[in-house]
CSV table of N, CA and C in Angstrom, one decimal:
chain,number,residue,atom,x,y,z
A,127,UNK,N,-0.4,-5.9,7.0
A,127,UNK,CA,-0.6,-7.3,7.3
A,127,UNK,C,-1.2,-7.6,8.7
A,128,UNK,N,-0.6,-7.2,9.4
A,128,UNK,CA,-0.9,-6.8,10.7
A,128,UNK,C,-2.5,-6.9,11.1
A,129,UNK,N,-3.6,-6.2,10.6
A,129,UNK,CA,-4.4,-5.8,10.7
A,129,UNK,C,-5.4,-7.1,9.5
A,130,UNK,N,-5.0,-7.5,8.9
A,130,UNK,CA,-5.3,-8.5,8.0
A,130,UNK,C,-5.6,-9.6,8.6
A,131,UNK,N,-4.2,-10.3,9.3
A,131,UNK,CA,-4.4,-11.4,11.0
A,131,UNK,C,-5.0,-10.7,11.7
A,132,UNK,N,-5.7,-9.6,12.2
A,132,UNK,CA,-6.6,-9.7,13.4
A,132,UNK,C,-7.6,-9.6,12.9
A,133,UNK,N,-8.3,-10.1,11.7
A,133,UNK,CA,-9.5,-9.9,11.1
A,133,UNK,C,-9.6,-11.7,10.9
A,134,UNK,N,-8.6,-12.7,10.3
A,134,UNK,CA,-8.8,-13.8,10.0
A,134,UNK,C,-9.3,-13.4,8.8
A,135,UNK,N,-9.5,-14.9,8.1
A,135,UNK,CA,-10.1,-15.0,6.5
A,135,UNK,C,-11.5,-14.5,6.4
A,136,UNK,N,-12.5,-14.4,7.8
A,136,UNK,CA,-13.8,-14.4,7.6
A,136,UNK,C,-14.4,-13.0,8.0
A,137,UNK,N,-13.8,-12.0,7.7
A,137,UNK,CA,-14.4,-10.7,8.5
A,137,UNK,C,-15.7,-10.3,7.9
A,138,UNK,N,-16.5,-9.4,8.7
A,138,UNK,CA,-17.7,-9.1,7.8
A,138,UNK,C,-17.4,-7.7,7.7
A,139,UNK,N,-17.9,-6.8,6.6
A,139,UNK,CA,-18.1,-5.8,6.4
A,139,UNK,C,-18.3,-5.0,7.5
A,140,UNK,N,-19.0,-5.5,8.7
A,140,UNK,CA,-19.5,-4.3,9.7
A,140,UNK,C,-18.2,-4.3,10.7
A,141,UNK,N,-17.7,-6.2,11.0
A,141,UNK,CA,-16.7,-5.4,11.9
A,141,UNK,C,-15.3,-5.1,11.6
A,142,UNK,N,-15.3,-4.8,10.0
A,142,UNK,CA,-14.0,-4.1,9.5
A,142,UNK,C,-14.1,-2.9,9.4
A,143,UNK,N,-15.3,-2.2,9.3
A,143,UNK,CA,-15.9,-0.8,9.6
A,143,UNK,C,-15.5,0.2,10.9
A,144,UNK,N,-16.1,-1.4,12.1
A,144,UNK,CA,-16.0,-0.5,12.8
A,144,UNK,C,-14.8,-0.6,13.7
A,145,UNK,N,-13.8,-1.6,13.5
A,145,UNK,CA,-12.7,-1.7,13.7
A,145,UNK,C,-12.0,-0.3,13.3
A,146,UNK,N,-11.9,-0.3,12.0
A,146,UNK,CA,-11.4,1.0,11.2
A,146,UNK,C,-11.8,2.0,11.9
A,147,UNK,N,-12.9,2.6,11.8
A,147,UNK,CA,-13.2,3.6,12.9
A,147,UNK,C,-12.8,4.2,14.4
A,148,UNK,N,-12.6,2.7,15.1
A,148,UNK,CA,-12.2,2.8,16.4
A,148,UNK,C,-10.3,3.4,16.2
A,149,UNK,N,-9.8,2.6,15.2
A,149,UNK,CA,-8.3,2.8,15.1
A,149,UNK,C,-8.2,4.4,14.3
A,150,UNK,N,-9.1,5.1,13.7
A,150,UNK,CA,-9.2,6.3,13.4
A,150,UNK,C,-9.3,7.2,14.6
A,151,UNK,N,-10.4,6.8,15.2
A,151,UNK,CA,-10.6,8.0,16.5
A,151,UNK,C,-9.8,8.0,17.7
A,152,UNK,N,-8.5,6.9,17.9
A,152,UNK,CA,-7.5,7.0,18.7
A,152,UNK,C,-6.2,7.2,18.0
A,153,UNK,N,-6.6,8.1,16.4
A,153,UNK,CA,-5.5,8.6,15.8
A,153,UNK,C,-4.2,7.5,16.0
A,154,UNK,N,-4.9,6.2,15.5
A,154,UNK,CA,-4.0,5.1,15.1
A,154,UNK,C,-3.6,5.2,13.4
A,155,UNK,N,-2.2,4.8,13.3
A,155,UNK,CA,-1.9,4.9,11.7
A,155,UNK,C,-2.3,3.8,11.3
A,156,UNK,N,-3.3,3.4,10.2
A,156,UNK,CA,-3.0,3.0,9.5
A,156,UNK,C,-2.5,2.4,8.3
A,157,UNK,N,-1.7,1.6,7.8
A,157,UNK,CA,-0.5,1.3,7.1
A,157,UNK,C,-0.8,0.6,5.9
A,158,UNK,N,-0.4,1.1,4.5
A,158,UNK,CA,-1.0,0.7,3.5
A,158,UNK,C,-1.6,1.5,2.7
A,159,UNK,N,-1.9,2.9,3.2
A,159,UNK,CA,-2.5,3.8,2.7
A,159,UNK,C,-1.9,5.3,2.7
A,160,UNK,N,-2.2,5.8,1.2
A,160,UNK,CA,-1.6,7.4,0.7
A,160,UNK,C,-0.1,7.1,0.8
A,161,UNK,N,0.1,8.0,0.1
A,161,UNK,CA,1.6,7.9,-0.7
A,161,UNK,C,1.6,9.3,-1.0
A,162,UNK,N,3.1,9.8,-0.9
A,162,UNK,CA,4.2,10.8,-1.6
A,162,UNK,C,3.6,11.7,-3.1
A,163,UNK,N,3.7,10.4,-3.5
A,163,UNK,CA,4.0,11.0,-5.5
A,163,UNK,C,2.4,10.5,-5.9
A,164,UNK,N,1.9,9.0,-5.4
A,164,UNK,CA,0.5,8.9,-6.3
A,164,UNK,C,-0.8,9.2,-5.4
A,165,UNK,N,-1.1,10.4,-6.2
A,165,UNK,CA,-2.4,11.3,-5.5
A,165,UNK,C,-4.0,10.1,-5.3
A,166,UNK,N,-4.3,9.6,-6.4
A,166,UNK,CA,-4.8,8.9,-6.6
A,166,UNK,C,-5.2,7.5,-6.9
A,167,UNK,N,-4.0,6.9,-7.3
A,167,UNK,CA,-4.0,5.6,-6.8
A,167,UNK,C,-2.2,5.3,-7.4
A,168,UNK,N,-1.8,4.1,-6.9
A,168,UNK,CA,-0.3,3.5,-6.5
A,168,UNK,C,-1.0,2.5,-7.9
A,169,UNK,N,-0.4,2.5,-9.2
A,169,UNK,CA,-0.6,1.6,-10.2
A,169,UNK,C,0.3,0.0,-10.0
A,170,UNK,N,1.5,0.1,-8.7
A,170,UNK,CA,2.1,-1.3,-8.5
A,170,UNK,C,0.4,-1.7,-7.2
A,171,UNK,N,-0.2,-0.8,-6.3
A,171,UNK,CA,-0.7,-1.6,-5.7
A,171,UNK,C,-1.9,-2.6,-6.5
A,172,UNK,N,-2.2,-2.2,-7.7
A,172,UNK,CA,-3.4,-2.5,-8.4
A,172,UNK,C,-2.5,-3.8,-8.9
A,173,UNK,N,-1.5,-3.6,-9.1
A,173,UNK,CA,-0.6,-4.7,-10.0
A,173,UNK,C,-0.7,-5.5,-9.5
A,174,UNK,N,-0.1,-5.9,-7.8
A,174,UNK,CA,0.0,-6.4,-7.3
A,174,UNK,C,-1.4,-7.2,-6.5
A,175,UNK,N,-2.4,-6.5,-6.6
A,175,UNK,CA,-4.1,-6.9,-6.1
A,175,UNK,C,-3.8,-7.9,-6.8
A,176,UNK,N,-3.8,-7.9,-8.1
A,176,UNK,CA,-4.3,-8.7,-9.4
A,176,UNK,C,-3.1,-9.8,-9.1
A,177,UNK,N,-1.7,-9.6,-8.4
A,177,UNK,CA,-1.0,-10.6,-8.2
A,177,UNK,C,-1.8,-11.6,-7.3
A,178,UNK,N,-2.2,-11.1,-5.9
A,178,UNK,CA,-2.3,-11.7,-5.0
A,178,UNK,C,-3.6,-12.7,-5.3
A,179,UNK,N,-4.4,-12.2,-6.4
A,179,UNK,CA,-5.6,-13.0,-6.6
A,179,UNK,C,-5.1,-14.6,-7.5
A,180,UNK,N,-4.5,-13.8,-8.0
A,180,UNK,CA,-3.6,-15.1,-9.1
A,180,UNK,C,-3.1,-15.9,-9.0
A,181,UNK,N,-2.1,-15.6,-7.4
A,181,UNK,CA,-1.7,-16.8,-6.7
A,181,UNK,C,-2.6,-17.6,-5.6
A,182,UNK,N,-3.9,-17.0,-5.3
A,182,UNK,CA,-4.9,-17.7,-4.7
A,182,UNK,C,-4.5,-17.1,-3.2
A,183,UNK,N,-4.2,-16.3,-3.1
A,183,UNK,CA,-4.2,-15.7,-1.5
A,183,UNK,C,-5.3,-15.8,-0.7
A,184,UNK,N,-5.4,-16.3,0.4
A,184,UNK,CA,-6.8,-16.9,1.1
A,184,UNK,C,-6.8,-15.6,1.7
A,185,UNK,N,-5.9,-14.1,1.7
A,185,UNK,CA,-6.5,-13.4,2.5
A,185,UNK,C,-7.0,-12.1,1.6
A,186,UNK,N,-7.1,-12.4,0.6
A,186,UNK,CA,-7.8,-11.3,-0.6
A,186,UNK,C,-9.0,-10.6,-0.2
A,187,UNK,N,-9.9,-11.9,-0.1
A,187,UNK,CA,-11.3,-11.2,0.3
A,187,UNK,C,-11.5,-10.0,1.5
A,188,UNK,N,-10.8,-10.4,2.5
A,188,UNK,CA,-10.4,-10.2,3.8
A,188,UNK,C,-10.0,-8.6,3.1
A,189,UNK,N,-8.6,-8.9,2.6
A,189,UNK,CA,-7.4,-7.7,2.6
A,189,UNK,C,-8.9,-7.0,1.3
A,190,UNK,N,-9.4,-6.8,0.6
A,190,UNK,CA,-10.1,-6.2,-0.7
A,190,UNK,C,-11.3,-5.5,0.5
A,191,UNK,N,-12.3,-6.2,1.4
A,191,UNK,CA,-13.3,-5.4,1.8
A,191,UNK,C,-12.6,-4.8,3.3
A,192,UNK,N,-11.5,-4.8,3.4
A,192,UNK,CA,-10.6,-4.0,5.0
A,192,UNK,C,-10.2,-2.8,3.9
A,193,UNK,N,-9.9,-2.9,2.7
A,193,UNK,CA,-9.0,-1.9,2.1
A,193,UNK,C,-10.9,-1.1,1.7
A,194,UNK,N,-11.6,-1.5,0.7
A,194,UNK,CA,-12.8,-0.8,0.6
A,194,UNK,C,-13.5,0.1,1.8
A,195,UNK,N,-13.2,-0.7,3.3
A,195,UNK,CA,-13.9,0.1,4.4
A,195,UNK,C,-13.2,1.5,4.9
A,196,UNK,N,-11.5,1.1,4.8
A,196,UNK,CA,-10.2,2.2,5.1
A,196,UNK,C,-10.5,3.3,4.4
A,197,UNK,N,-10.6,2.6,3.0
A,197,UNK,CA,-11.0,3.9,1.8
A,197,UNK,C,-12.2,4.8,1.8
A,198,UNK,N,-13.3,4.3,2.2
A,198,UNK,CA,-14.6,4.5,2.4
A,198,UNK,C,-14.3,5.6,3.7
A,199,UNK,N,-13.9,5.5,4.8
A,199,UNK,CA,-13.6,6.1,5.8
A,199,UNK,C,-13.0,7.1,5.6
A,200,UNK,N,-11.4,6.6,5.0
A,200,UNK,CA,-10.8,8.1,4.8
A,200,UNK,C,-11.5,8.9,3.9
A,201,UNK,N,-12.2,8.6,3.1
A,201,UNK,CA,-12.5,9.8,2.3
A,201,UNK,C,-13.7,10.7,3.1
A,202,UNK,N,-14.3,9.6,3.8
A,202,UNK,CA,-15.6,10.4,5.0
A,202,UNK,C,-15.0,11.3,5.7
A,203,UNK,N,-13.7,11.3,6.6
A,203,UNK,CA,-13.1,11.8,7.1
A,203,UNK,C,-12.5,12.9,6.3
A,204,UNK,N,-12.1,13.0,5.3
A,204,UNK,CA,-10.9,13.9,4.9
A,204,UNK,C,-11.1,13.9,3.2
A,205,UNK,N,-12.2,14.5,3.1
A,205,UNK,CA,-12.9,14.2,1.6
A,205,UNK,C,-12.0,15.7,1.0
A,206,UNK,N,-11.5,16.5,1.0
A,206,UNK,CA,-10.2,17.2,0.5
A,206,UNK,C,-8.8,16.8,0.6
A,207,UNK,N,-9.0,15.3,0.7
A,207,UNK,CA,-7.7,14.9,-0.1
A,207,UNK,C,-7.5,13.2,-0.3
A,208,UNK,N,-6.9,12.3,-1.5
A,208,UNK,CA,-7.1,11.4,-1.7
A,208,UNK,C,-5.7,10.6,-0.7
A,209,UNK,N,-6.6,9.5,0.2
A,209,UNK,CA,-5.6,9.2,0.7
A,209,UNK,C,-5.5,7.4,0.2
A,210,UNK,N,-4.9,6.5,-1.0
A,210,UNK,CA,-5.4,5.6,-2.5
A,210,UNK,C,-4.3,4.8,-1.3
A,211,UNK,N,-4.4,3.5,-1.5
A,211,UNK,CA,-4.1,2.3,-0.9
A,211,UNK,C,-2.7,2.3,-1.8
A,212,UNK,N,-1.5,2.3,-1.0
A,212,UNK,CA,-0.4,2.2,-1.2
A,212,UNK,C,0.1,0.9,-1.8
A,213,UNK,N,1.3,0.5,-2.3
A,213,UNK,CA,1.8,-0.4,-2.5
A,213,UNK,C,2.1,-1.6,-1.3
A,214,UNK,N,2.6,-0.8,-0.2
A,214,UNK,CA,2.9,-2.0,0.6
A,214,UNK,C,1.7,-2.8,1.4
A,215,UNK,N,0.4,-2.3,0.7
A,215,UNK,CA,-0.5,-3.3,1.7
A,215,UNK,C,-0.7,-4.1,0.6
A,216,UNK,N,-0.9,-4.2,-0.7
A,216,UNK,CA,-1.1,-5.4,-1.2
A,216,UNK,C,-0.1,-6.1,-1.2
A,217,UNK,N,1.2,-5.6,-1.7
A,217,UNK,CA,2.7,-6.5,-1.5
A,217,UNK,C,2.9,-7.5,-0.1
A,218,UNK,N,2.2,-7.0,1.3
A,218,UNK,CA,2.2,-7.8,2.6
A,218,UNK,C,1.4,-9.2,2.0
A,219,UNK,N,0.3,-9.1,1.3
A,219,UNK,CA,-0.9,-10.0,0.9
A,219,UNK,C,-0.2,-11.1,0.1
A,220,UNK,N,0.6,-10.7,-1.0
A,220,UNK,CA,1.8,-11.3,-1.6
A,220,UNK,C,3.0,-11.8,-1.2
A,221,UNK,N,3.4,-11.4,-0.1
A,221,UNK,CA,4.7,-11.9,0.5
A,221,UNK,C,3.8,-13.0,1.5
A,222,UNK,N,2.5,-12.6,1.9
A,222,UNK,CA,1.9,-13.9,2.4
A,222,UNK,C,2.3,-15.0,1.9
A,223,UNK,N,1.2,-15.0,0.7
A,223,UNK,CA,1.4,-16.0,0.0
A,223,UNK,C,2.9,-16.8,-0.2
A,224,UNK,N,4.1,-16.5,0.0
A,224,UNK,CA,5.2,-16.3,-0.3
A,224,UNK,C,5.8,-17.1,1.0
A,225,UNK,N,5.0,-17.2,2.2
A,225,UNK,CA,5.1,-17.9,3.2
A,225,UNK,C,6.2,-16.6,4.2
A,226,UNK,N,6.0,-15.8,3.9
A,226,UNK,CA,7.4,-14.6,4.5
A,226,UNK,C,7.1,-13.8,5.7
A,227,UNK,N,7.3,-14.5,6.9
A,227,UNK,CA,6.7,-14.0,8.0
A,227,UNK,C,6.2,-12.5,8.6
A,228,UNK,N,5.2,-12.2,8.8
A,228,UNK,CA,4.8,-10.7,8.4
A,228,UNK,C,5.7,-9.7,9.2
A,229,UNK,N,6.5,-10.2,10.3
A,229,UNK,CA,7.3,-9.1,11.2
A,229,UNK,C,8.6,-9.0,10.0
A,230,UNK,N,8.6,-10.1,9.3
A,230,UNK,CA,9.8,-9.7,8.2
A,230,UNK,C,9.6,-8.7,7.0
A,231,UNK,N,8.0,-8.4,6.9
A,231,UNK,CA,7.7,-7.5,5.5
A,231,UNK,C,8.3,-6.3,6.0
A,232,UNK,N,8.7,-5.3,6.7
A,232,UNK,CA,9.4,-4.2,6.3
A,232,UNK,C,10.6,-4.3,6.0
A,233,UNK,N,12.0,-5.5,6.3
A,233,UNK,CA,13.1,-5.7,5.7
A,233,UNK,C,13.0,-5.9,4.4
A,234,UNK,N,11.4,-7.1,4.2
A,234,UNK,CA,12.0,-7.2,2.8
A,234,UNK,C,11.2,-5.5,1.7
A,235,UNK,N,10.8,-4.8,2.1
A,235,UNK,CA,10.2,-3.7,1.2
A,235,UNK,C,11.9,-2.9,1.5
A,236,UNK,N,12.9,-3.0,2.4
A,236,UNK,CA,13.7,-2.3,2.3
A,236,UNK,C,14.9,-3.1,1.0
A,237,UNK,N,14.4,-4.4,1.7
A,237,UNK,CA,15.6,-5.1,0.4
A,237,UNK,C,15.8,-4.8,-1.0
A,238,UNK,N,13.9,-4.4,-1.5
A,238,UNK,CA,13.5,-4.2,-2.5
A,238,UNK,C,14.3,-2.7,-3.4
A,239,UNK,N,14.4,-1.9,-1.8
A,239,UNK,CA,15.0,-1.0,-2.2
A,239,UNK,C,16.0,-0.7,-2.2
A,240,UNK,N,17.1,-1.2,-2.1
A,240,UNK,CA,18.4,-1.3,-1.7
A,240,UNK,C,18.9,-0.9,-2.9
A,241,UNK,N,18.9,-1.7,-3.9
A,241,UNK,CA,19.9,-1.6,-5.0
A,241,UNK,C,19.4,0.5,-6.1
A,242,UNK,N,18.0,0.6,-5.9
A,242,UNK,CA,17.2,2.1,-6.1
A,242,UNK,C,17.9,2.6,-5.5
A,243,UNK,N,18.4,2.8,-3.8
A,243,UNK,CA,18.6,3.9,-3.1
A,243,UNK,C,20.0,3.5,-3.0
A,244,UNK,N,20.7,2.9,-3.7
A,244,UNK,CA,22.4,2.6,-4.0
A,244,UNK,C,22.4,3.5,-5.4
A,245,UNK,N,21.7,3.5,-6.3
A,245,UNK,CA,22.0,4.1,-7.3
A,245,UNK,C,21.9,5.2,-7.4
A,246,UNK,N,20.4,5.8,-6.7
A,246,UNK,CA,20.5,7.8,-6.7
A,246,UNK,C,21.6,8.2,-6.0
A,247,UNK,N,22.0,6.9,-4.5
A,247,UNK,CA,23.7,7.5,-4.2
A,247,UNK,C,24.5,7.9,-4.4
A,248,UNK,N,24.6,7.2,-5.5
A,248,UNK,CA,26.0,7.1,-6.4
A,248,UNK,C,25.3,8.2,-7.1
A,249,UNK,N,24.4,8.6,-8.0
A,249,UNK,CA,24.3,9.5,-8.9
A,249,UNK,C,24.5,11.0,-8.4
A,250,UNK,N,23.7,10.9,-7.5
A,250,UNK,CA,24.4,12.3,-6.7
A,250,UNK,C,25.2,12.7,-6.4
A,251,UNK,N,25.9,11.8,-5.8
A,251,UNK,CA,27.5,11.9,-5.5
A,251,UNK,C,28.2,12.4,-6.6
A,252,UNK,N,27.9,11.6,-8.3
A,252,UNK,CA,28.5,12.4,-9.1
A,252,UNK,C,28.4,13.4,-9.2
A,253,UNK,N,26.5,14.0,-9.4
A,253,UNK,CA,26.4,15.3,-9.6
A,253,UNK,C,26.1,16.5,-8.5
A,254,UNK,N,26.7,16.1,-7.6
A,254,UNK,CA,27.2,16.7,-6.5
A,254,UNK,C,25.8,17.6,-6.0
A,255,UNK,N,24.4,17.1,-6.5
A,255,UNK,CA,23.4,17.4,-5.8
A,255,UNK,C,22.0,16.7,-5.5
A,256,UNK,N,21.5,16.7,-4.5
A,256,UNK,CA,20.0,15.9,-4.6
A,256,UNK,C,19.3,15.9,-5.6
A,257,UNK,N,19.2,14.9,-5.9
A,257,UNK,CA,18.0,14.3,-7.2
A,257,UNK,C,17.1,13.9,-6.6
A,258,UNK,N,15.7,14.6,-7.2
A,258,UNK,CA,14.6,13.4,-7.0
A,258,UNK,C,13.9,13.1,-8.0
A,259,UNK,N,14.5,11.4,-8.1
A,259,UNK,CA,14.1,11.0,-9.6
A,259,UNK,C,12.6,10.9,-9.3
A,260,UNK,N,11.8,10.9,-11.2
A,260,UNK,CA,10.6,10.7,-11.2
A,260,UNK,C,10.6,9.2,-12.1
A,261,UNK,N,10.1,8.4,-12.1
A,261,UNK,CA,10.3,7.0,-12.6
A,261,UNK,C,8.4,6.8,-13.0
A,262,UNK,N,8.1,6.1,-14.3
A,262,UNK,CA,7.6,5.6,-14.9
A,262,UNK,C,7.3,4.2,-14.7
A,263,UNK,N,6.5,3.4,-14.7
A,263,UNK,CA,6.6,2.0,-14.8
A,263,UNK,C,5.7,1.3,-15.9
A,264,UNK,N,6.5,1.0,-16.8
A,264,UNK,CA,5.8,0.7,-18.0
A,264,UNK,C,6.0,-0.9,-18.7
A,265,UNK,N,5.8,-1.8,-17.8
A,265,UNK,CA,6.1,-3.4,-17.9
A,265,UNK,C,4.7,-3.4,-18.1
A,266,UNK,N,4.8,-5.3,-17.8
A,266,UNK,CA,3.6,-6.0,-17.8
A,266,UNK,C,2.4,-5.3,-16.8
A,267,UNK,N,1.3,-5.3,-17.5
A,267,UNK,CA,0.1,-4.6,-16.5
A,267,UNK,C,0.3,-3.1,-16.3
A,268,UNK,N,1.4,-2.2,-16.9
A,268,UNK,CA,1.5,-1.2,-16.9
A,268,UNK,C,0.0,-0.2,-17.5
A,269,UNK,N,-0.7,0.6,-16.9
A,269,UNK,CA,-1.4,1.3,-17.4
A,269,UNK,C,-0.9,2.8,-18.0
A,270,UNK,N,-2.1,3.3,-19.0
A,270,UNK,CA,-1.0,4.9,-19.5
A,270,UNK,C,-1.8,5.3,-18.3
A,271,UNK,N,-1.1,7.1,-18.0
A,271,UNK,CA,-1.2,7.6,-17.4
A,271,UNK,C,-3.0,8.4,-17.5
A,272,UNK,N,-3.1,8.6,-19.0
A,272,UNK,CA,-4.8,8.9,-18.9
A,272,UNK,C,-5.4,8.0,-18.1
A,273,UNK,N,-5.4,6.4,-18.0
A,273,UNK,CA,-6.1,5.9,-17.0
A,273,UNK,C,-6.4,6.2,-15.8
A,274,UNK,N,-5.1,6.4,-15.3
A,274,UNK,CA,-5.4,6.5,-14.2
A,274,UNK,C,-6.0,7.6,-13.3
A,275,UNK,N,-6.6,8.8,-14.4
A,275,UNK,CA,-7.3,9.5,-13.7
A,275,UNK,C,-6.6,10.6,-13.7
């Protein structure tokens, strides 16, 4: 989100480019992008795109051609390996909307998880060893897995 406010609603293509670039070559992180488990794309962040259009988020446009330029770069950069727009940069776009102050989006992505990372607790504890669950998400907007590439 962060990076979303210093662009405003009106950025142009060139100086989200070269913004991006400058925060690349002083090996600044980026936030929003590549993930653990999905190589090629995060099927909640797509969910959630399609949320944030739906509720009319004035920073879509903005957050859609910052995420195309990020993507476009990292792959220039580092074309052996996919690094797919994560879940928490569209969810920031959405908690916008949501009126949820942006210094508060990492509490609430932790709140989100609280009751997840209370349950593998407990489940380990029973089975007296680390699990790492693999989970499916197969709701509304759910895509199969051939889709996704």
């Amino acid at each position: 989100m962060k990076m979303l406010l210093e662009f405003g609603q009106t950025a142009t293509p060139e100086r989200v480019e070269e913004a991006i670039r400058a925060k690349l070559a002083r090996k600044e992180k980026i936030s929003g992008f590549g993930h653990r488990v999905y190589k090629t794309e995060d099927p909640r962040a797509t969910l959630l795109s399609g949320t944030a259009e739906e509720l009319g988020s004035p920073r879509v446009a903005t957050a859609k051609a910052l995420e195309a330029a990020v993507l476009a770069e990292l792959r220039r950069r580092h074309p052996e390996r996919e690094l797919p727009t994560n879940v928490e940069y569209w969810a920031a776009v959405v908690l916008d909307v949501a009126h949820i102050p942006a210094k508060l989006t990492p509490a609430m992505f932790a709140c989100a998880r609280v009751a997840g990372w209370s349950a593998h607790i407990i489940e380990q504890k029973r089975v007296g060893r680390l699990i790492r669950p693999a989970a499916r998400y197969v709701g509304p907007g759910a895509r199969s897995l051939s889709d996704l590439g």
